[in-house]
Amino acid sequence: AQTVTQSQPEMSVQEAETVTLSCTYDTSESNYYLFWYKQPPSRQMILVIRQEAYKQQNATENRFSVNFQKAAKSFSLKISDSQLGDTAMYFCAFMRGSNYQLIWGAGTKLIIKP
Amino acid sequence: NAGVTQTPKFQVLKTGQSMTLQCAQDMNHEYMSWYRQDPGMGLRLIHYSVGAGITDQGEVPNGYNVSRSTTEDFPLRLLSAAPSQTSVYFCASSYSMPRGQNEKLFFGSGTQLSVL
């Protein structure tokens, strides 16, 4: 069975600092997709970034980037120049290429301090 | 733009009661789904639909029913509520079944359900 593990239940950093959130996953499939979602206090789930497993290049979206280590089954999210609005729960998710169902990690609560 | 609308936002039920959580989207999305979110756990898929008249079970379907009579609406029914169903429920939709490439999942704002 596929699993997604986020080992950091909570993190806090000062505004403008860089922070990295960890995610590891377990799968025997070769075709899959990985995602980071943000859930602010409003409870809305917002897609932050996605990565296709077959792509070697790490995905980036403005201040957000990933470090995708396929052999190690690791998919960490780096947030540069953190802002107060980045305060939220962050979820890592895995999608199998065979049935396209999302498997979610338990989340990391990120607090950006002024 | 309304997006994905869930009602109610909060609900308290007694054990054994039934109720329906409503989900509607105005984006003409074919794919709709229901998740539950429990503390310390990731979201878990309950049921999903790839179009009107088509539904399928997800990871945790027991105790829940769904139907999809229109493209816009995807209600989730609890037939006999149990305390184990206390959770936050999210509805999500996308243009087509998410295959990880271009489709983006749009989430509703959630329903906090407590079963006493």
JSON list of C-alpha atoms in Angstrom, two decimals:
[
{"chain": "A", "resi": 1, "resn": "ALA", "atom": "CA", "xyz": [0.00, 0.00, 0.00]},
{"chain": "A", "resi": 2, "resn": "GLN", "atom": "CA", "xyz": [1.10, 3.51, -0.71]},
{"chain": "A", "resi": 3, "resn": "THR", "atom": "CA", "xyz": [1.86, 5.73, 2.25]},
{"chain": "A", "resi": 4, "resn": "VAL", "atom": "CA", "xyz": [2.87, 9.36, 2.63]},
{"chain": "A", "resi": 5, "resn": "THR", "atom": "CA", "xyz": [4.77, 10.48, 5.72]},
{"chain": "A", "resi": 6, "resn": "GLN", "atom": "CA", "xyz": [5.27, 14.03, 6.93]},
{"chain": "A", "resi": 7, "resn": "SER", "atom": "CA", "xyz": [7.58, 13.76, 9.91]},
{"chain": "A", "resi": 8, "resn": "GLN", "atom": "CA", "xyz": [7.25, 17.36, 11.13]},
{"chain": "A", "resi": 9, "resn": "PRO", "atom": "CA", "xyz": [3.89, 17.97, 12.84]},
{"chain": "A", "resi": 10, "resn": "GLU", "atom": "CA", "xyz": [4.69, 21.66, 13.39]},
{"chain": "A", "resi": 11, "resn": "MET", "atom": "CA", "xyz": [7.34, 24.16, 12.39]},
{"chain": "A", "resi": 12, "resn": "SER", "atom": "CA", "xyz": [7.83, 27.86, 12.98]},
{"chain": "A", "resi": 13, "resn": "VAL", "atom": "CA", "xyz": [10.23, 30.35, 11.40]},
{"chain": "A", "resi": 14, "resn": "GLN", "atom": "CA", "xyz": [10.71, 34.09, 11.32]},
{"chain": "A", "resi": 15, "resn": "GLU", "atom": "CA", "xyz": [9.31, 36.09, 8.45]},
{"chain": "A", "resi": 16, "resn": "ALA", "atom": "CA", "xyz": [11.68, 36.28, 5.45]},
{"chain": "A", "resi": 17, "resn": "GLU", "atom": "CA", "xyz": [13.52, 33.10, 6.44]},
{"chain": "A", "resi": 18, "resn": "THR", "atom": "CA", "xyz": [13.64, 29.98, 4.29]},
{"chain": "A", "resi": 19, "resn": "VAL", "atom": "CA", "xyz": [11.90, 26.85, 5.53]},
{"chain": "A", "resi": 20, "resn": "THR", "atom": "CA", "xyz": [11.86, 23.28, 4.24]},
{"chain": "A", "resi": 21, "resn": "LEU", "atom": "CA", "xyz": [9.02, 20.85, 4.87]},
{"chain": "A", "resi": 22, "resn": "SER", "atom": "CA", "xyz": [9.74, 17.13, 4.58]},
{"chain": "A", "resi": 23, "resn": "CYS", "atom": "CA", "xyz": [7.74, 14.43, 2.87]},
{"chain": "A", "resi": 24, "resn": "THR", "atom": "CA", "xyz": [8.56, 10.82, 2.15]},
{"chain": "A", "resi": 25, "resn": "TYR", "atom": "CA", "xyz": [6.42, 8.28, 0.37]},
{"chain": "A", "resi": 26, "resn": "ASP", "atom": "CA", "xyz": [6.40, 4.60, -0.27]},
{"chain": "A", "resi": 27, "resn": "THR", "atom": "CA", "xyz": [5.40, 3.05, -3.57]},
{"chain": "A", "resi": 28, "resn": "SER", "atom": "CA", "xyz": [6.44, 0.35, -5.98]},
{"chain": "A", "resi": 29, "resn": "GLU", "atom": "CA", "xyz": [5.01, 2.20, -8.97]},
{"chain": "A", "resi": 30, "resn": "SER", "atom": "CA", "xyz": [7.16, 4.05, -11.48]},
{"chain": "A", "resi": 31, "resn": "ASN", "atom": "CA", "xyz": [4.46, 6.38, -12.79]},
{"chain": "A", "resi": 32, "resn": "TYR", "atom": "CA", "xyz": [3.06, 8.77, -10.20]},
{"chain": "A", "resi": 33, "resn": "TYR", "atom": "CA", "xyz": [2.61, 12.40, -9.26]},
{"chain": "A", "resi": 34, "resn": "LEU", "atom": "CA", "xyz": [3.37, 14.36, -6.13]},
{"chain": "A", "resi": 35, "resn": "PHE", "atom": "CA", "xyz": [1.71, 17.47, -4.77]},
{"chain": "A", "resi": 36, "resn": "TRP", "atom": "CA", "xyz": [1.94, 20.02, -2.01]},
{"chain": "A", "resi": 37, "resn": "TYR", "atom": "CA", "xyz": [-1.30, 21.61, -0.87]},
{"chain": "A", "resi": 38, "resn": "LYS", "atom": "CA", "xyz": [-1.73, 24.53, 1.52]},
{"chain": "A", "resi": 39, "resn": "GLN", "atom": "CA", "xyz": [-4.67, 24.79, 3.92]},
{"chain": "A", "resi": 40, "resn": "PRO", "atom": "CA", "xyz": [-4.93, 28.19, 5.63]},
{"chain": "A", "resi": 41, "resn": "PRO", "atom": "CA", "xyz": [-7.29, 28.80, 8.58]},
{"chain": "A", "resi": 42, "resn": "SER", "atom": "CA", "xyz": [-10.10, 29.36, 6.08]},
{"chain": "A", "resi": 43, "resn": "ARG", "atom": "CA", "xyz": [-9.94, 25.57, 5.50]},
{"chain": "A", "resi": 44, "resn": "GLN", "atom": "CA", "xyz": [-9.66, 25.96, 1.71]},
{"chain": "A", "resi": 45, "resn": "MET", "atom": "CA", "xyz": [-7.19, 23.53, 0.14]},
{"chain": "A", "resi": 46, "resn": "ILE", "atom": "CA", "xyz": [-4.92, 25.31, -2.32]},
{"chain": "A", "resi": 47, "resn": "LEU", "atom": "CA", "xyz": [-2.54, 23.60, -4.71]},
{"chain": "A", "resi": 48, "resn": "VAL", "atom": "CA", "xyz": [0.98, 24.93, -4.18]},
{"chain": "A", "resi": 49, "resn": "ILE", "atom": "CA", "xyz": [3.08, 22.83, -6.52]},
{"chain": "A", "resi": 50, "resn": "ARG", "atom": "CA", "xyz": [3.08, 19.51, -8.38]},
{"chain": "A", "resi": 51, "resn": "GLN", "atom": "CA", "xyz": [5.80, 17.18, -9.65]},
{"chain": "A", "resi": 52, "resn": "GLU", "atom": "CA", "xyz": [5.63, 14.40, -12.20]},
{"chain": "A", "resi": 53, "resn": "ALA", "atom": "CA", "xyz": [7.78, 11.42, -11.21]},
{"chain": "A", "resi": 54, "resn": "TYR", "atom": "CA", "xyz": [9.15, 10.99, -14.72]},
{"chain": "A", "resi": 55, "resn": "LYS", "atom": "CA", "xyz": [10.58, 14.52, -14.73]},
{"chain": "A", "resi": 56, "resn": "GLN", "atom": "CA", "xyz": [14.11, 14.91, -13.40]},
{"chain": "A", "resi": 57, "resn": "GLN", "atom": "CA", "xyz": [13.82, 18.67, -13.00]},
{"chain": "A", "resi": 58, "resn": "ASN", "atom": "CA", "xyz": [12.50, 19.95, -9.70]},
{"chain": "A", "resi": 59, "resn": "ALA", "atom": "CA", "xyz": [9.30, 21.97, -9.95]},
{"chain": "A", "resi": 60, "resn": "THR", "atom": "CA", "xyz": [9.27, 25.62, -8.91]},
{"chain": "A", "resi": 61, "resn": "GLU", "atom": "CA", "xyz": [6.47, 28.15, -8.44]},
{"chain": "A", "resi": 62, "resn": "ASN", "atom": "CA", "xyz": [7.72, 31.60, -7.47]},
{"chain": "A", "resi": 63, "resn": "ARG", "atom": "CA", "xyz": [8.94, 31.30, -3.85]},
{"chain": "A", "resi": 64, "resn": "PHE", "atom": "CA", "xyz": [8.04, 27.62, -3.67]},
{"chain": "A", "resi": 65, "resn": "SER", "atom": "CA", "xyz": [10.29, 24.85, -4.92]},
{"chain": "A", "resi": 66, "resn": "VAL", "atom": "CA", "xyz": [10.67, 21.15, -4.35]},
{"chain": "A", "resi": 67, "resn": "ASN", "atom": "CA", "xyz": [13.60, 18.82, -3.87]},
{"chain": "A", "resi": 68, "resn": "PHE", "atom": "CA", "xyz": [12.48, 15.59, -5.52]},
{"chain": "A", "resi": 69, "resn": "GLN", "atom": "CA", "xyz": [14.75, 12.64, -4.75]},
{"chain": "A", "resi": 70, "resn": "LYS", "atom": "CA", "xyz": [13.13, 9.73, -6.57]},
{"chain": "A", "resi": 71, "resn": "ALA", "atom": "CA", "xyz": [15.52, 7.02, -5.39]},
{"chain": "A", "resi": 72, "resn": "ALA", "atom": "CA", "xyz": [15.11, 8.12, -1.78]},
{"chain": "A", "resi": 73, "resn": "LYS", "atom": "CA", "xyz": [11.33, 8.62, -2.27]},
{"chain": "A", "resi": 74, "resn": "SER", "atom": "CA", "xyz": [11.59, 12.08, -0.82]},
{"chain": "A", "resi": 75, "resn": "PHE", "atom": "CA", "xyz": [9.67, 15.19, -1.86]},
{"chain": "A", "resi": 76, "resn": "SER", "atom": "CA", "xyz": [10.46, 18.23, 0.29]},
{"chain": "A", "resi": 77, "resn": "LEU", "atom": "CA", "xyz": [8.99, 21.71, -0.13]},
{"chain": "A", "resi": 78, "resn": "LYS", "atom": "CA", "xyz": [11.17, 24.78, 0.24]},
{"chain": "A", "resi": 79, "resn": "ILE", "atom": "CA", "xyz": [9.57, 28.15, 0.88]},
{"chain": "A", "resi": 80, "resn": "SER", "atom": "CA", "xyz": [11.92, 31.07, 0.33]},
{"chain": "A", "resi": 81, "resn": "ASP", "atom": "CA", "xyz": [11.46, 34.56, 1.77]},
{"chain": "A", "resi": 82, "resn": "SER", "atom": "CA", "xyz": [8.59, 33.32, 3.94]},
{"chain": "A", "resi": 83, "resn": "GLN", "atom": "CA", "xyz": [5.65, 35.63, 4.47]},
{"chain": "A", "resi": 84, "resn": "LEU", "atom": "CA", "xyz": [2.99, 35.86, 7.18]},
{"chain": "A", "resi": 85, "resn": "GLY", "atom": "CA", "xyz": [0.43, 34.65, 4.64]},
{"chain": "A", "resi": 86, "resn": "ASP", "atom": "CA", "xyz": [2.32, 31.37, 4.34]},
{"chain": "A", "resi": 87, "resn": "THR", "atom": "CA", "xyz": [1.06, 30.39, 7.79]},
{"chain": "A", "resi": 88, "resn": "ALA", "atom": "CA", "xyz": [-1.06, 27.28, 7.16]},
{"chain": "A", "resi": 89, "resn": "MET", "atom": "CA", "xyz": [-1.19, 23.51, 7.23]},
{"chain": "A", "resi": 90, "resn": "TYR", "atom": "CA", "xyz": [0.79, 21.99, 4.39]},
{"chain": "A", "resi": 91, "resn": "PHE", "atom": "CA", "xyz": [-0.10, 18.59, 3.01]},
{"chain": "A", "resi": 92, "resn": "CYS", "atom": "CA", "xyz": [1.99, 16.36, 0.82]},
{"chain": "A", "resi": 93, "resn": "ALA", "atom": "CA", "xyz": [-0.01, 14.09, -1.49]},
{"chain": "A", "resi": 94, "resn": "PHE", "atom": "CA", "xyz": [0.80, 11.21, -3.81]},
{"chain": "A", "resi": 95, "resn": "MET", "atom": "CA", "xyz": [-1.19, 10.16, -6.86]},
{"chain": "A", "resi": 96, "resn": "ARG", "atom": "CA", "xyz": [-0.80, 6.75, -8.41]},
{"chain": "A", "resi": 97, "resn": "GLY", "atom": "CA", "xyz": [-0.53, 6.73, -12.16]},
{"chain": "A", "resi": 98, "resn": "SER", "atom": "CA", "xyz": [-2.61, 3.56, -12.31]},
{"chain": "A", "resi": 99, "resn": "ASN", "atom": "CA", "xyz": [-5.80, 4.73, -10.59]},
{"chain": "A", "resi": 100, "resn": "TYR", "atom": "CA", "xyz": [-5.24, 8.44, -10.01]},
{"chain": "A", "resi": 101, "resn": "GLN", "atom": "CA", "xyz": [-6.37, 8.35, -6.38]},
{"chain": "A", "resi": 102, "resn": "LEU", "atom": "CA", "xyz": [-4.69, 10.81, -4.05]},
{"chain": "A", "resi": 103, "resn": "ILE", "atom": "CA", "xyz": [-3.00, 9.55, -0.88]},
{"chain": "A", "resi": 104, "resn": "TRP", "atom": "CA", "xyz": [-2.38, 12.31, 1.67]},
{"chain": "A", "resi": 105, "resn": "GLY", "atom": "CA", "xyz": [0.14, 12.87, 4.42]},
{"chain": "A", "resi": 106, "resn": "ALA", "atom": "CA", "xyz": [-0.96, 13.96, 7.89]},
{"chain": "A", "resi": 107, "resn": "GLY", "atom": "CA", "xyz": [0.20, 17.53, 7.34]},
{"chain": "A", "resi": 108, "resn": "THR", "atom": "CA", "xyz": [2.70, 19.99, 8.79]},
{"chain": "A", "resi": 109, "resn": "LYS", "atom": "CA", "xyz": [1.52, 23.10, 10.60]},
{"chain": "A", "resi": 110, "resn": "LEU", "atom": "CA", "xyz": [3.74, 25.99, 9.53]},
{"chain": "A", "resi": 111, "resn": "ILE", "atom": "CA", "xyz": [3.77, 29.20, 11.55]},
{"chain": "A", "resi": 112, "resn": "ILE", "atom": "CA", "xyz": [5.51, 32.29, 10.19]},
{"chain": "A", "resi": 113, "resn": "LYS", "atom": "CA", "xyz": [6.37, 34.71, 13.00]},
{"chain": "A", "resi": 114, "resn": "PRO", "atom": "CA", "xyz": [6.65, 38.46, 12.45]},
{"chain": "B", "resi": 1, "resn": "ASN", "atom": "CA", "xyz": [-17.14, 33.06, -9.07]},
{"chain": "B", "resi": 2, "resn": "ALA", "atom": "CA", "xyz": [-18.81, 30.59, -6.70]},
{"chain": "B", "resi": 3, "resn": "GLY", "atom": "CA", "xyz": [-16.51, 27.62, -7.38]},
{"chain": "B", "resi": 4, "resn": "VAL", "atom": "CA", "xyz": [-17.32, 24.70, -5.07]},
{"chain": "B", "resi": 5, "resn": "THR", "atom": "CA", "xyz": [-20.01, 25.41, -2.50]},
{"chain": "B", "resi": 6, "resn": "GLN", "atom": "CA", "xyz": [-20.58, 23.20, 0.52]},
{"chain": "B", "resi": 7, "resn": "THR", "atom": "CA", "xyz": [-23.44, 23.45, 2.95]},
{"chain": "B", "resi": 8, "resn": "PRO", "atom": "CA", "xyz": [-23.78, 23.48, 5.87]},
{"chain": "B", "resi": 9, "resn": "LYS", "atom": "CA", "xyz": [-20.47, 24.75, 7.29]},
{"chain": "B", "resi": 10, "resn": "PHE", "atom": "CA", "xyz": [-21.19, 23.27, 10.69]},
{"chain": "B", "resi": 11, "resn": "GLN", "atom": "CA", "xyz": [-23.54, 20.50, 11.84]},
{"chain": "B", "resi": 12, "resn": "VAL", "atom": "CA", "xyz": [-24.16, 18.63, 15.07]},
{"chain": "B", "resi": 13, "resn": "LEU", "atom": "CA", "xyz": [-26.00, 15.31, 14.93]},
{"chain": "B", "resi": 14, "resn": "LYS", "atom": "CA", "xyz": [-27.08, 12.73, 17.43]},
{"chain": "B", "resi": 15, "resn": "THR", "atom": "CA", "xyz": [-26.08, 9.11, 16.94]},
{"chain": "B", "resi": 16, "resn": "GLY", "atom": "CA", "xyz": [-28.47, 7.42, 14.54]},
{"chain": "B", "resi": 17, "resn": "GLN", "atom": "CA", "xyz": [-29.66, 10.57, 12.81]},
{"chain": "B", "resi": 18, "resn": "SER", "atom": "CA", "xyz": [-29.38, 10.95, 9.09]},
{"chain": "B", "resi": 19, "resn": "MET", "atom": "CA", "xyz": [-28.40, 13.96, 7.07]},
{"chain": "B", "resi": 20, "resn": "THR", "atom": "CA", "xyz": [-27.10, 15.08, 3.69]},
{"chain": "B", "resi": 21, "resn": "LEU", "atom": "CA", "xyz": [-24.06, 17.24, 3.09]},
{"chain": "B", "resi": 22, "resn": "GLN", "atom": "CA", "xyz": [-24.52, 19.31, -0.02]},
{"chain": "B", "resi": 23, "resn": "CYS", "atom": "CA", "xyz": [-21.89, 20.06, -2.63]},
{"chain": "B", "resi": 24, "resn": "ALA", "atom": "CA", "xyz": [-22.41, 22.10, -5.77]},
{"chain": "B", "resi": 25, "resn": "GLN", "atom": "CA", "xyz": [-20.02, 23.42, -8.39]},
{"chain": "B", "resi": 26, "resn": "ASP", "atom": "CA", "xyz": [-20.66, 25.88, -11.18]},
{"chain": "B", "resi": 27, "resn": "MET", "atom": "CA", "xyz": [-17.58, 25.14, -13.30]},
{"chain": "B", "resi": 28, "resn": "ASN", "atom": "CA", "xyz": [-19.06, 22.31, -15.39]},
{"chain": "B", "resi": 29, "resn": "HIS", "atom": "CA", "xyz": [-16.62, 19.87, -13.80]},
{"chain": "B", "resi": 30, "resn": "GLU", "atom": "CA", "xyz": [-17.08, 16.20, -14.59]},
{"chain": "B", "resi": 31, "resn": "TYR", "atom": "CA", "xyz": [-15.11, 14.91, -11.61]},
{"chain": "B", "resi": 32, "resn": "MET", "atom": "CA", "xyz": [-16.38, 15.40, -8.05]},
{"chain": "B", "resi": 33, "resn": "SER", "atom": "CA", "xyz": [-15.28, 13.78, -4.83]},
{"chain": "B", "resi": 34, "resn": "TRP", "atom": "CA", "xyz": [-15.77, 13.70, -1.08]},
{"chain": "B", "resi": 35, "resn": "TYR", "atom": "CA", "xyz": [-12.97, 13.55, 1.48]},
{"chain": "B", "resi": 36, "resn": "ARG", "atom": "CA", "xyz": [-12.89, 13.45, 5.24]},
{"chain": "B", "resi": 37, "resn": "GLN", "atom": "CA", "xyz": [-10.15, 15.08, 7.28]},
{"chain": "B", "resi": 38, "resn": "ASP", "atom": "CA", "xyz": [-9.36, 13.81, 10.75]},
{"chain": "B", "resi": 39, "resn": "PRO", "atom": "CA", "xyz": [-6.78, 15.22, 13.20]},
{"chain": "B", "resi": 40, "resn": "GLY", "atom": "CA", "xyz": [-3.32, 13.78, 12.68]},
{"chain": "B", "resi": 41, "resn": "MET", "atom": "CA", "xyz": [-4.34, 12.13, 9.43]},
{"chain": "B", "resi": 42, "resn": "GLY", "atom": "CA", "xyz": [-4.36, 13.13, 5.83]},
{"chain": "B", "resi": 43, "resn": "LEU", "atom": "CA", "xyz": [-7.50, 13.49, 3.77]},
{"chain": "B", "resi": 44, "resn": "ARG", "atom": "CA", "xyz": [-9.17, 10.21, 2.92]},
{"chain": "B", "resi": 45, "resn": "LEU", "atom": "CA", "xyz": [-11.34, 9.69, -0.13]},
{"chain": "B", "resi": 46, "resn": "ILE", "atom": "CA", "xyz": [-14.91, 8.56, 0.62]},
{"chain": "B", "resi": 47, "resn": "HIS", "atom": "CA", "xyz": [-16.63, 8.48, -2.78]},
{"chain": "B", "resi": 48, "resn": "TYR", "atom": "CA", "xyz": [-16.08, 10.03, -6.16]},
{"chain": "B", "resi": 49, "resn": "SER", "atom": "CA", "xyz": [-17.88, 10.56, -9.45]},
{"chain": "B", "resi": 50, "resn": "VAL", "atom": "CA", "xyz": [-16.56, 10.94, -12.98]},
{"chain": "B", "resi": 51, "resn": "GLY", "atom": "CA", "xyz": [-19.83, 12.23, -14.40]},
{"chain": "B", "resi": 52, "resn": "ALA", "atom": "CA", "xyz": [-23.58, 12.34, -13.95]},
{"chain": "B", "resi": 53, "resn": "GLY", "atom": "CA", "xyz": [-24.95, 8.91, -13.12]},
{"chain": "B", "resi": 54, "resn": "ILE", "atom": "CA", "xyz": [-21.50, 7.46, -12.32]},
{"chain": "B", "resi": 55, "resn": "THR", "atom": "CA", "xyz": [-20.16, 7.03, -8.80]},
{"chain": "B", "resi": 56, "resn": "ASP", "atom": "CA", "xyz": [-17.50, 4.84, -7.21]},
{"chain": "B", "resi": 57, "resn": "GLN", "atom": "CA", "xyz": [-16.10, 4.08, -3.78]},
{"chain": "B", "resi": 58, "resn": "GLY", "atom": "CA", "xyz": [-12.95, 5.55, -2.40]},
{"chain": "B", "resi": 59, "resn": "GLU", "atom": "CA", "xyz": [-10.81, 4.51, 0.53]},
{"chain": "B", "resi": 60, "resn": "VAL", "atom": "CA", "xyz": [-13.41, 4.83, 3.34]},
{"chain": "B", "resi": 61, "resn": "PRO", "atom": "CA", "xyz": [-16.94, 4.46, 1.85]},
{"chain": "B", "resi": 62, "resn": "ASN", "atom": "CA", "xyz": [-18.70, 2.60, 4.68]},
{"chain": "B", "resi": 63, "resn": "GLY", "atom": "CA", "xyz": [-21.55, 4.54, 6.26]},
{"chain": "B", "resi": 64, "resn": "TYR", "atom": "CA", "xyz": [-21.87, 6.98, 3.36]},
{"chain": "B", "resi": 65, "resn": "ASN", "atom": "CA", "xyz": [-23.94, 7.08, 0.20]},
{"chain": "B", "resi": 66, "resn": "VAL", "atom": "CA", "xyz": [-23.68, 9.35, -2.81]},
{"chain": "B", "resi": 67, "resn": "SER", "atom": "CA", "xyz": [-25.55, 10.01, -6.02]},
{"chain": "B", "resi": 68, "resn": "ARG", "atom": "CA", "xyz": [-24.86, 12.19, -9.05]},
{"chain": "B", "resi": 69, "resn": "SER", "atom": "CA", "xyz": [-28.06, 13.06, -10.84]},
{"chain": "B", "resi": 70, "resn": "THR", "atom": "CA", "xyz": [-26.67, 16.29, -12.32]},
{"chain": "B", "resi": 71, "resn": "THR", "atom": "CA", "xyz": [-23.23, 17.54, -13.27]},
{"chain": "B", "resi": 72, "resn": "GLU", "atom": "CA", "xyz": [-23.45, 20.33, -10.71]},
{"chain": "B", "resi": 73, "resn": "ASP", "atom": "CA", "xyz": [-24.45, 18.48, -7.53]},
{"chain": "B", "resi": 74, "resn": "PHE", "atom": "CA", "xyz": [-22.84, 15.67, -5.56]},
{"chain": "B", "resi": 75, "resn": "PRO", "atom": "CA", "xyz": [-24.53, 15.18, -2.16]},
{"chain": "B", "resi": 76, "resn": "LEU", "atom": "CA", "xyz": [-23.10, 12.95, 0.55]},
{"chain": "B", "resi": 77, "resn": "ARG", "atom": "CA", "xyz": [-25.60, 11.10, 2.72]},
{"chain": "B", "resi": 78, "resn": "LEU", "atom": "CA", "xyz": [-25.03, 9.75, 6.21]},
{"chain": "B", "resi": 79, "resn": "LEU", "atom": "CA", "xyz": [-27.80, 7.20, 6.76]},
{"chain": "B", "resi": 80, "resn": "SER", "atom": "CA", "xyz": [-27.24, 6.56, 10.48]},
{"chain": "B", "resi": 81, "resn": "ALA", "atom": "CA", "xyz": [-24.62, 8.85, 11.95]},
{"chain": "B", "resi": 82, "resn": "ALA", "atom": "CA", "xyz": [-22.00, 7.42, 14.31]},
{"chain": "B", "resi": 83, "resn": "PRO", "atom": "CA", "xyz": [-19.46, 9.22, 16.54]},
{"chain": "B", "resi": 84, "resn": "SER", "atom": "CA", "xyz": [-16.71, 7.79, 14.32]},
{"chain": "B", "resi": 85, "resn": "GLN", "atom": "CA", "xyz": [-18.03, 10.01, 11.54]},
{"chain": "B", "resi": 86, "resn": "THR", "atom": "CA", "xyz": [-17.14, 13.17, 13.45]},
{"chain": "B", "resi": 87, "resn": "SER", "atom": "CA", "xyz": [-14.80, 14.90, 11.03]},
{"chain": "B", "resi": 88, "resn": "VAL", "atom": "CA", "xyz": [-14.34, 17.74, 8.60]},
{"chain": "B", "resi": 89, "resn": "TYR", "atom": "CA", "xyz": [-15.71, 16.88, 5.18]},
{"chain": "B", "resi": 90, "resn": "PHE", "atom": "CA", "xyz": [-14.44, 18.36, 1.95]},
{"chain": "B", "resi": 91, "resn": "CYS", "atom": "CA", "xyz": [-15.92, 18.27, -1.49]},
{"chain": "B", "resi": 92, "resn": "ALA", "atom": "CA", "xyz": [-13.54, 18.69, -4.43]},
{"chain": "B", "resi": 93, "resn": "SER", "atom": "CA", "xyz": [-14.01, 18.89, -8.17]},
{"chain": "B", "resi": 94, "resn": "SER", "atom": "CA", "xyz": [-11.99, 19.13, -11.35]},
{"chain": "B", "resi": 95, "resn": "TYR", "atom": "CA", "xyz": [-12.69, 19.39, -15.05]},
{"chain": "B", "resi": 96, "resn": "SER", "atom": "CA", "xyz": [-11.87, 15.74, -15.58]},
{"chain": "B", "resi": 97, "resn": "MET", "atom": "CA", "xyz": [-10.57, 12.94, -13.42]},
{"chain": "B", "resi": 98, "resn": "PRO", "atom": "CA", "xyz": [-7.31, 14.23, -11.97]},
{"chain": "B", "resi": 99, "resn": "ARG", "atom": "CA", "xyz": [-4.40, 12.58, -13.68]},
{"chain": "B", "resi": 100, "resn": "GLY", "atom": "CA", "xyz": [-1.74, 14.75, -12.10]},
{"chain": "B", "resi": 101, "resn": "GLN", "atom": "CA", "xyz": [-0.84, 16.79, -15.14]},
{"chain": "B", "resi": 102, "resn": "ASN", "atom": "CA", "xyz": [-3.08, 19.69, -15.96]},
{"chain": "B", "resi": 103, "resn": "GLU", "atom": "CA", "xyz": [-6.22, 19.09, -13.96]},
{"chain": "B", "resi": 104, "resn": "LYS", "atom": "CA", "xyz": [-6.49, 21.12, -10.80]},
{"chain": "B", "resi": 105, "resn": "LEU", "atom": "CA", "xyz": [-8.65, 20.06, -7.86]},
{"chain": "B", "resi": 106, "resn": "PHE", "atom": "CA", "xyz": [-10.91, 22.78, -6.52]},
{"chain": "B", "resi": 107, "resn": "PHE", "atom": "CA", "xyz": [-11.95, 22.34, -2.92]},
{"chain": "B", "resi": 108, "resn": "GLY", "atom": "CA", "xyz": [-14.96, 23.61, -1.03]},
{"chain": "B", "resi": 109, "resn": "SER", "atom": "CA", "xyz": [-14.48, 25.27, 2.35]},
{"chain": "B", "resi": 110, "resn": "GLY", "atom": "CA", "xyz": [-15.48, 22.18, 4.30]},
{"chain": "B", "resi": 111, "resn": "THR", "atom": "CA", "xyz": [-18.23, 21.02, 6.67]},
{"chain": "B", "resi": 112, "resn": "GLN", "atom": "CA", "xyz": [-17.40, 20.48, 10.33]},
{"chain": "B", "resi": 113, "resn": "LEU", "atom": "CA", "xyz": [-19.60, 17.57, 11.49]},
{"chain": "B", "resi": 114, "resn": "SER", "atom": "CA", "xyz": [-19.91, 16.44, 15.09]},
{"chain": "B", "resi": 115, "resn": "VAL", "atom": "CA", "xyz": [-21.83, 13.29, 16.02]},
{"chain": "B", "resi": 116, "resn": "LEU", "atom": "CA", "xyz": [-22.72, 13.02, 19.69]}
]
